[in-house]
Structure formats: structure tokens, C-alpha cells
PDB file of C-alpha atoms in Angstrom:
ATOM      1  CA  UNK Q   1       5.570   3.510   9.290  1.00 80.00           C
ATOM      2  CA  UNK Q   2       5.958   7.001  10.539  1.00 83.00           C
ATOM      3  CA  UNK Q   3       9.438   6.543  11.503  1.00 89.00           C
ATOM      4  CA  UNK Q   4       9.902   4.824   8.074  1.00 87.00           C
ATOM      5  CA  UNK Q   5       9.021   7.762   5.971  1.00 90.00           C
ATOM      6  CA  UNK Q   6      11.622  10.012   7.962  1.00 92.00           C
ATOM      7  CA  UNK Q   7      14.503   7.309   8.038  1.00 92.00           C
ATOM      8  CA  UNK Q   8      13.248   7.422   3.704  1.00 90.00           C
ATOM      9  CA  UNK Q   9      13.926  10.990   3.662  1.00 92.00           C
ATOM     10  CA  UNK Q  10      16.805  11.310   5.905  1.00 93.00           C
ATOM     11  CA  UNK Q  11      18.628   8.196   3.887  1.00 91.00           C
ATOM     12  CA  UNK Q  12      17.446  10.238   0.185  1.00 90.00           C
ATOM     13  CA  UNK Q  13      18.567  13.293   1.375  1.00 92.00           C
ATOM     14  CA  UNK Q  14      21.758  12.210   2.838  1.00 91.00           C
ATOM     15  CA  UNK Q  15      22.824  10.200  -0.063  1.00 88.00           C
ATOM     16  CA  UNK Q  16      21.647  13.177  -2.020  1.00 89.00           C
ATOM     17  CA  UNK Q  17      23.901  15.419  -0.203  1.00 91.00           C
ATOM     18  CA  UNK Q  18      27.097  13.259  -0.470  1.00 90.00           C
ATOM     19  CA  UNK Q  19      26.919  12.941  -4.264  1.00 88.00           C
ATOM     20  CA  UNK Q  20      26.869  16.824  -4.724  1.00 90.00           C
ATOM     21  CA  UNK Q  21      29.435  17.439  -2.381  1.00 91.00           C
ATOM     22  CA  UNK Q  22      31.986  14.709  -2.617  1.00 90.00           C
ATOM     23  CA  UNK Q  23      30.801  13.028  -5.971  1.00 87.00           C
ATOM     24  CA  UNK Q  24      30.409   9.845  -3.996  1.00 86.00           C
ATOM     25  CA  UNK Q  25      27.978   7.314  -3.786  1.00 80.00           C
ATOM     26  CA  UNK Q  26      27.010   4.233  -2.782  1.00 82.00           C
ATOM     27  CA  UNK Q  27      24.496   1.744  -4.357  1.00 86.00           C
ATOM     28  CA  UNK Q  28      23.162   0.512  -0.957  1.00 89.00           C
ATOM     29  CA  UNK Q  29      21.824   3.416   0.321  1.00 88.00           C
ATOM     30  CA  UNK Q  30      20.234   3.827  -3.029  1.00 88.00           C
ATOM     31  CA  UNK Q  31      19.047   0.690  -2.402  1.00 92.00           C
ATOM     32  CA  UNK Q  32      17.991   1.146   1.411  1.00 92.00           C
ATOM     33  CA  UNK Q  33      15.911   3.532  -0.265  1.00 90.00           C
ATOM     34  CA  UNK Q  34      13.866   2.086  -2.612  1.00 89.00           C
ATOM     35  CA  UNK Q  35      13.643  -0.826  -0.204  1.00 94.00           C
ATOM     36  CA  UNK Q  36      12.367   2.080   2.579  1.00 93.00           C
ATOM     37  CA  UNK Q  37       9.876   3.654   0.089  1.00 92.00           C
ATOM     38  CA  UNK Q  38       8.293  -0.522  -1.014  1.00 93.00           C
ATOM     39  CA  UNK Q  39       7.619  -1.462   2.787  1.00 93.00           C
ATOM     40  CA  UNK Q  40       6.023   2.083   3.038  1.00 93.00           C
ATOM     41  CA  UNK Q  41       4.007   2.068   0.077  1.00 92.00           C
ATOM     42  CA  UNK Q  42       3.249  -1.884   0.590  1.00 95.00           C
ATOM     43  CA  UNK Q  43       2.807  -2.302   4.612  1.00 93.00           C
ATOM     44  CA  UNK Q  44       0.543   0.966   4.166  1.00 93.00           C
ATOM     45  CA  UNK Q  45      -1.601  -0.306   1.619  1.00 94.00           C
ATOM     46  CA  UNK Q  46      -4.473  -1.966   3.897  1.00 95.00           C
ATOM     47  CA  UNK Q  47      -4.212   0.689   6.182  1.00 94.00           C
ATOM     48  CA  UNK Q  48      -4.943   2.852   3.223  1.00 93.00           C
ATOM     49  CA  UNK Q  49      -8.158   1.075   2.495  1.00 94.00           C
ATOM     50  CA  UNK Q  50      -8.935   1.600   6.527  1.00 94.00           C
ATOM     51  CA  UNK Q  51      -8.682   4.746   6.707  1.00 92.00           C
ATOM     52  CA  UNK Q  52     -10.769   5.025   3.265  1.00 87.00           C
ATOM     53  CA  UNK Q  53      -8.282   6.772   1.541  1.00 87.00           C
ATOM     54  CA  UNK Q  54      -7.647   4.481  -1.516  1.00 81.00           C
ATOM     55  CA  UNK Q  55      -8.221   5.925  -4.908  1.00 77.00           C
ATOM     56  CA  UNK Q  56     -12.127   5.866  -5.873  1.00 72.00           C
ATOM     57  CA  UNK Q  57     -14.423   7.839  -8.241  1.00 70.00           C
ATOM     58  CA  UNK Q  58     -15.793  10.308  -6.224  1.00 74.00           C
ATOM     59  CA  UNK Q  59     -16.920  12.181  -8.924  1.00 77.00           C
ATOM     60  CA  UNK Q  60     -19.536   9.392  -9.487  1.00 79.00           C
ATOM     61  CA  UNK Q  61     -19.732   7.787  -6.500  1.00 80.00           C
ATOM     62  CA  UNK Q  62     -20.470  11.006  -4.435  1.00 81.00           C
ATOM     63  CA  UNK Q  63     -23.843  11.634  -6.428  1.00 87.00           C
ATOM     64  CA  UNK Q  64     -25.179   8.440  -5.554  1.00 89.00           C
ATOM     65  CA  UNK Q  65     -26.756   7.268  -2.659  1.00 91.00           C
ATOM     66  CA  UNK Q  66     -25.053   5.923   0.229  1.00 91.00           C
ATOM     67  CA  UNK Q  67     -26.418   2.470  -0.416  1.00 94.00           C
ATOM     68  CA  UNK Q  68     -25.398   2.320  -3.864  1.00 93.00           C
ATOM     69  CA  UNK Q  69     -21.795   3.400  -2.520  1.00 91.00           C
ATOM     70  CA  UNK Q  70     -21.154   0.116  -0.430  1.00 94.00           C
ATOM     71  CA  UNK Q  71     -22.398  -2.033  -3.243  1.00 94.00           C
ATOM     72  CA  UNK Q  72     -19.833  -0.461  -5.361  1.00 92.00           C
ATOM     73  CA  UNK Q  73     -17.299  -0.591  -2.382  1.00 93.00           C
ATOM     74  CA  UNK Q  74     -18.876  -4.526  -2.116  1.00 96.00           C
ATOM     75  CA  UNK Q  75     -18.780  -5.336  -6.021  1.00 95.00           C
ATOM     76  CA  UNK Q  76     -15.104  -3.496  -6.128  1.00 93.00           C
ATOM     77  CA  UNK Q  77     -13.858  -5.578  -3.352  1.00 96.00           C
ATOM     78  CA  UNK Q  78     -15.256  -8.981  -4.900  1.00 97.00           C
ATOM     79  CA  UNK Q  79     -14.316  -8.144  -8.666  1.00 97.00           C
ATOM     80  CA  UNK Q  80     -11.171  -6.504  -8.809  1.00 95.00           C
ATOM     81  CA  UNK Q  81      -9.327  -6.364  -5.192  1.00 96.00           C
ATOM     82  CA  UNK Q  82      -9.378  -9.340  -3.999  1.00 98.00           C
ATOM     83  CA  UNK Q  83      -8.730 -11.015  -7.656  1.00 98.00           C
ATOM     84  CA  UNK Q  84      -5.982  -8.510  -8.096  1.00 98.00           C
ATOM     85  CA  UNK Q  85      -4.941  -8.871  -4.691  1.00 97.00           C
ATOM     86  CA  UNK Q  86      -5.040 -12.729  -4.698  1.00 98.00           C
ATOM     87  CA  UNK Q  87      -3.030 -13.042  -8.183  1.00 98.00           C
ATOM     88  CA  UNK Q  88      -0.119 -10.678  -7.202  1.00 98.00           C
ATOM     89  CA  UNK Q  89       0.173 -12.484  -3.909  1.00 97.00           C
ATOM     90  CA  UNK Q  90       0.035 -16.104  -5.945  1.00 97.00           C
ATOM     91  CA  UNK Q  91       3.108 -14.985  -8.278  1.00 98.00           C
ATOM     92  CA  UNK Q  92       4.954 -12.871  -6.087  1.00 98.00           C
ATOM     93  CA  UNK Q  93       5.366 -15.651  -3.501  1.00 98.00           C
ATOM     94  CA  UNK Q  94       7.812 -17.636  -5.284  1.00 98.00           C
ATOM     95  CA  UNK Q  95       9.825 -15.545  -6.927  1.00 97.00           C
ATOM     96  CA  UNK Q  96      10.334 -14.533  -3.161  1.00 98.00           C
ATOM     97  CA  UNK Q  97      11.202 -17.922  -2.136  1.00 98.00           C
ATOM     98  CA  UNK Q  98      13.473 -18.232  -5.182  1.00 98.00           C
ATOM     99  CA  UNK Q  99      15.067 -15.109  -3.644  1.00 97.00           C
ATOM    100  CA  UNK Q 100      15.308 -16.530  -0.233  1.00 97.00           C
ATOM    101  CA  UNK Q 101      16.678 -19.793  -1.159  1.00 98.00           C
ATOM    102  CA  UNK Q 102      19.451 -18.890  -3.492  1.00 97.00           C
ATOM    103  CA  UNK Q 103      20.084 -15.547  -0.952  1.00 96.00           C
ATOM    104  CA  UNK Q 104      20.170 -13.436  -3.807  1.00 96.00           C
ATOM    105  CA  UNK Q 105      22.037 -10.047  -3.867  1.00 94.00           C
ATOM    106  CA  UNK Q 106      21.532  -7.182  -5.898  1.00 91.00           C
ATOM    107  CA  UNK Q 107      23.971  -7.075  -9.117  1.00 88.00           C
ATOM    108  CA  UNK Q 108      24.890  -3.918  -8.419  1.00 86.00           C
ATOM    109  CA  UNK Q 109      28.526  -3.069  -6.758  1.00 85.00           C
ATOM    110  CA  UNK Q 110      27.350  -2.889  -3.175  1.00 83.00           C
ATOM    111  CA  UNK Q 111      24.270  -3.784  -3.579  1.00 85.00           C
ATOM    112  CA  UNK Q 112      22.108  -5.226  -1.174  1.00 93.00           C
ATOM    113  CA  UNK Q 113      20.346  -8.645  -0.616  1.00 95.00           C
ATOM    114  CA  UNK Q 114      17.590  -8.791  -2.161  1.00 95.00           C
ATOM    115  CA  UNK Q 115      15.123 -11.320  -0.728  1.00 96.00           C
ATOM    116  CA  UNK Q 116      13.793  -8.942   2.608  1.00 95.00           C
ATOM    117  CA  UNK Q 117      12.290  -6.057  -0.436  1.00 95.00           C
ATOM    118  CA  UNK Q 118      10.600  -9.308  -2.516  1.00 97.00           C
ATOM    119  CA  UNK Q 119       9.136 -10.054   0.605  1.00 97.00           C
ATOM    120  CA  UNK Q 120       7.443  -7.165   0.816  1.00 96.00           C
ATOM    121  CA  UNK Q 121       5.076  -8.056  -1.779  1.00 97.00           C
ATOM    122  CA  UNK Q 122       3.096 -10.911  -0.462  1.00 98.00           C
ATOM    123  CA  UNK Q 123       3.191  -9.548   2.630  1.00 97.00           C
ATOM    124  CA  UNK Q 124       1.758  -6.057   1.546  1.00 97.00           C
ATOM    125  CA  UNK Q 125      -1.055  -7.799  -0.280  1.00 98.00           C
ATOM    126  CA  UNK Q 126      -1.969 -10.205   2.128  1.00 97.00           C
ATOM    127  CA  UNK Q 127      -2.381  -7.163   4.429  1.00 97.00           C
ATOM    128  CA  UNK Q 128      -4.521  -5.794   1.542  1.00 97.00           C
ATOM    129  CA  UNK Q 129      -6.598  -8.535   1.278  1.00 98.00           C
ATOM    130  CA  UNK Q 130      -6.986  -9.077   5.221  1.00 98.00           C
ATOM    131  CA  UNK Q 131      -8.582  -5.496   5.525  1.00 97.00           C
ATOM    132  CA  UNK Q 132     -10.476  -6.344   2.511  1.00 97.00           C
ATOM    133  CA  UNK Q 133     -12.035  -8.843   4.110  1.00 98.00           C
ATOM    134  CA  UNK Q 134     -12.848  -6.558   7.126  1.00 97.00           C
ATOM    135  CA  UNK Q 135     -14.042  -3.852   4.798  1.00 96.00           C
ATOM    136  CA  UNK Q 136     -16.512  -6.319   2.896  1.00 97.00           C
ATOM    137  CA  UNK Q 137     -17.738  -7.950   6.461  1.00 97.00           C
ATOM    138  CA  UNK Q 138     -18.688  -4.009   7.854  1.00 96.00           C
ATOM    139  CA  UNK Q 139     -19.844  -3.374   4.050  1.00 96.00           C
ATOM    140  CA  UNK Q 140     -22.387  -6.165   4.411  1.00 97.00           C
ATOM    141  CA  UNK Q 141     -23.460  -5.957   8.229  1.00 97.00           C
ATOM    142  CA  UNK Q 142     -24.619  -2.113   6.905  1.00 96.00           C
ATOM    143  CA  UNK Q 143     -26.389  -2.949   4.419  1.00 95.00           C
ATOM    144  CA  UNK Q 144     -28.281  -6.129   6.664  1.00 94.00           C
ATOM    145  CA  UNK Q 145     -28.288  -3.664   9.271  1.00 92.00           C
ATOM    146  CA  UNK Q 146     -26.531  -5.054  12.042  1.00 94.00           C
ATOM    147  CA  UNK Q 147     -24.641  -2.476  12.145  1.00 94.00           C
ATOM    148  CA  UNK Q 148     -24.984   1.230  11.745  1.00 93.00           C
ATOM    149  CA  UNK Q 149     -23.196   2.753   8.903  1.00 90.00           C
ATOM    150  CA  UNK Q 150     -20.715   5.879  10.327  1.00 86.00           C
ATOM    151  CA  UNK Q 151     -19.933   6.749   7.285  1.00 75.00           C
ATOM    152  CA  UNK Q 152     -16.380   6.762   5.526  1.00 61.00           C
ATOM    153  CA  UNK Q 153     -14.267   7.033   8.535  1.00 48.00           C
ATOM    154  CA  UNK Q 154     -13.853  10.536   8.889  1.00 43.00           C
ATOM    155  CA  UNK Q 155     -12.671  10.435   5.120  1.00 45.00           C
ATOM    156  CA  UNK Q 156     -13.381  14.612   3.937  1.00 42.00           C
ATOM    157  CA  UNK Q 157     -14.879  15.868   1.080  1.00 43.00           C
ATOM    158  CA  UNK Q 158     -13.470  18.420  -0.054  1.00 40.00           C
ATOM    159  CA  UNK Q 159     -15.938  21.461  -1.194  1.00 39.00           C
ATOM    160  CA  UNK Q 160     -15.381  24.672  -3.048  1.00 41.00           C
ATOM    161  CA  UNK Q 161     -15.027  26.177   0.222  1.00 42.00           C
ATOM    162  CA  UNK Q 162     -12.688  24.580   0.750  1.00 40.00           C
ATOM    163  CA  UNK Q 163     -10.565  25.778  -2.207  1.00 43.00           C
ATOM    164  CA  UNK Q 164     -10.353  22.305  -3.858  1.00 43.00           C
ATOM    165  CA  UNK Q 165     -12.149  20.312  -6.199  1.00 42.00           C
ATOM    166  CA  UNK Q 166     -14.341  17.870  -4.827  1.00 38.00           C
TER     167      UNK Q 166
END
């Protein structure tokens, strides 16, 4: 994904460039990047929630125990990812076969195809929801105690020493 974000910003910048200087562009590499920055942003997404780096409420969740923290990582990952998860997956999968099937292109003058960025989707989210699985199974072995709890994976805290909110 790495080499992803640099061909992103090598493709933006270049296409940048040519449109200032020779008041020329093209809609596929407009395209190439938005499709660059969805596998990013999707394909990333359960690697996110590895690495503990998703978007949580620390401002709440930091004052409570450590128990209370994985039932809220537990009740989060029941309630509202894997529903949300699980219901983006459901409709997005057909409008990418839809897109597959009729080999759809982009309406735009040079546009690309479009089915390989609607792909994307379900397979982002079922990477989502495969790590949340993972995440709920280490969630629960914690709490039963088979297995010790090492924290947040290295995820840091920011303190006032630190010169940032926490």
C-alpha cells in the first residue's frame, strides 16, 4: 500500500503539473487517482483496525478501565461494525457485478472502466470485517483470560508532554 500512496502522489502531482503548464489534461489520470486513493483508503481499512488506529473516543474511553475498554471495543464491534460492515458489503456487491457484467466505463471522455474501483468496496469491507472478527476473538480470550492483554498494539497516547492533546 506503501508503493500505492507514492504512485497516488506522483500520478496527482504529475497531472497537476501538466494542467498548469500546458493546460492539458486527461480524465484518466484523474481517474487513476481517485481509483489509487479508494484501494488505499479501502484495502487499509482492516489494517487500520490492527494496528488500533481507527477513530475512537479516547476522551472517554481513556478514563475508564481497561476492562470496560474491550467491552466497548466488543459491544462496538457487534453493534455497529460488523452491521455497518455487513450492509455496505450486501449492497455494494451487486452494483459491482452490474459493473462487471455490462463492463462499464466511466462517462467521462477518457475515462476509465469502472468495474476494478466498485470492486474495491466489498473487498475493503470484507477485509474490515475479517479483522473484526480477529479483533473480537483476542477481545474475548482477554477478558476469559486465555490470553494476556498487551495492550493497544503499541497505539500512543499522546500527553501534554508531548505537545498534543490527548
Amino acid at each position: 500500500m506503501y508503493w500505492l500512496i507514492l504512485l497516488m502522489v506522483i500520478v496527482s502531482s504529475g497531472n497537476a503539473t501538466i494542467r498548469y503548464i500546458f493546460s492539458n489534461s486527461s480524465n484518466a489520470w484523474l481517474e487513476v487517482q481517485w481509483y489509487l486513493f479508494s484501494a488505499v483508503f479501502l484495502l487499509c481499512s482492516g489494517y487500520t483496525l490492527l494496528k488500533n488506529e481507527h477513530i475512537r473516543i479516547d476522551v472517554v474511553a481513556g478514563r475508564l478501565s481497561r476492562r470496560a475498554q474491550i467491552w466497548i471495543d466488543i459491544l462496538g464491534t457487534l453493534f455497529f461494525l460488523f452491521p455497518m460492515a455487513l450492509l455496505i458489503l450486501t449492497l455494494s456487491w451487486p452494483m459491482f457485478m452490474k459493473s462487471f457484467t455490462m463492463m462499464e466505463m466511466s462517462s467521462d471522455a477518457g475515462g476509465l472502466i469502472r468495474w476494478p474501483v466498485k470492486l474495491m468496496i466489498p473487498l475493503g469491507f470484507s477485509l474490515l470485517m475479517l479483522q473484526g472478527v480477529s479483533e473480537l476473538i483476542k477481545k474475548v480470550a482477554i477478558l476469559t483470560g486465555d490470553r494476556p492483554d498487551t495492550g493497544d498494539h503499541g497505539h500512543h497516547h499522546h500527553t501534554a508532554a508531548d505537545g498534543e492533546a490527548a
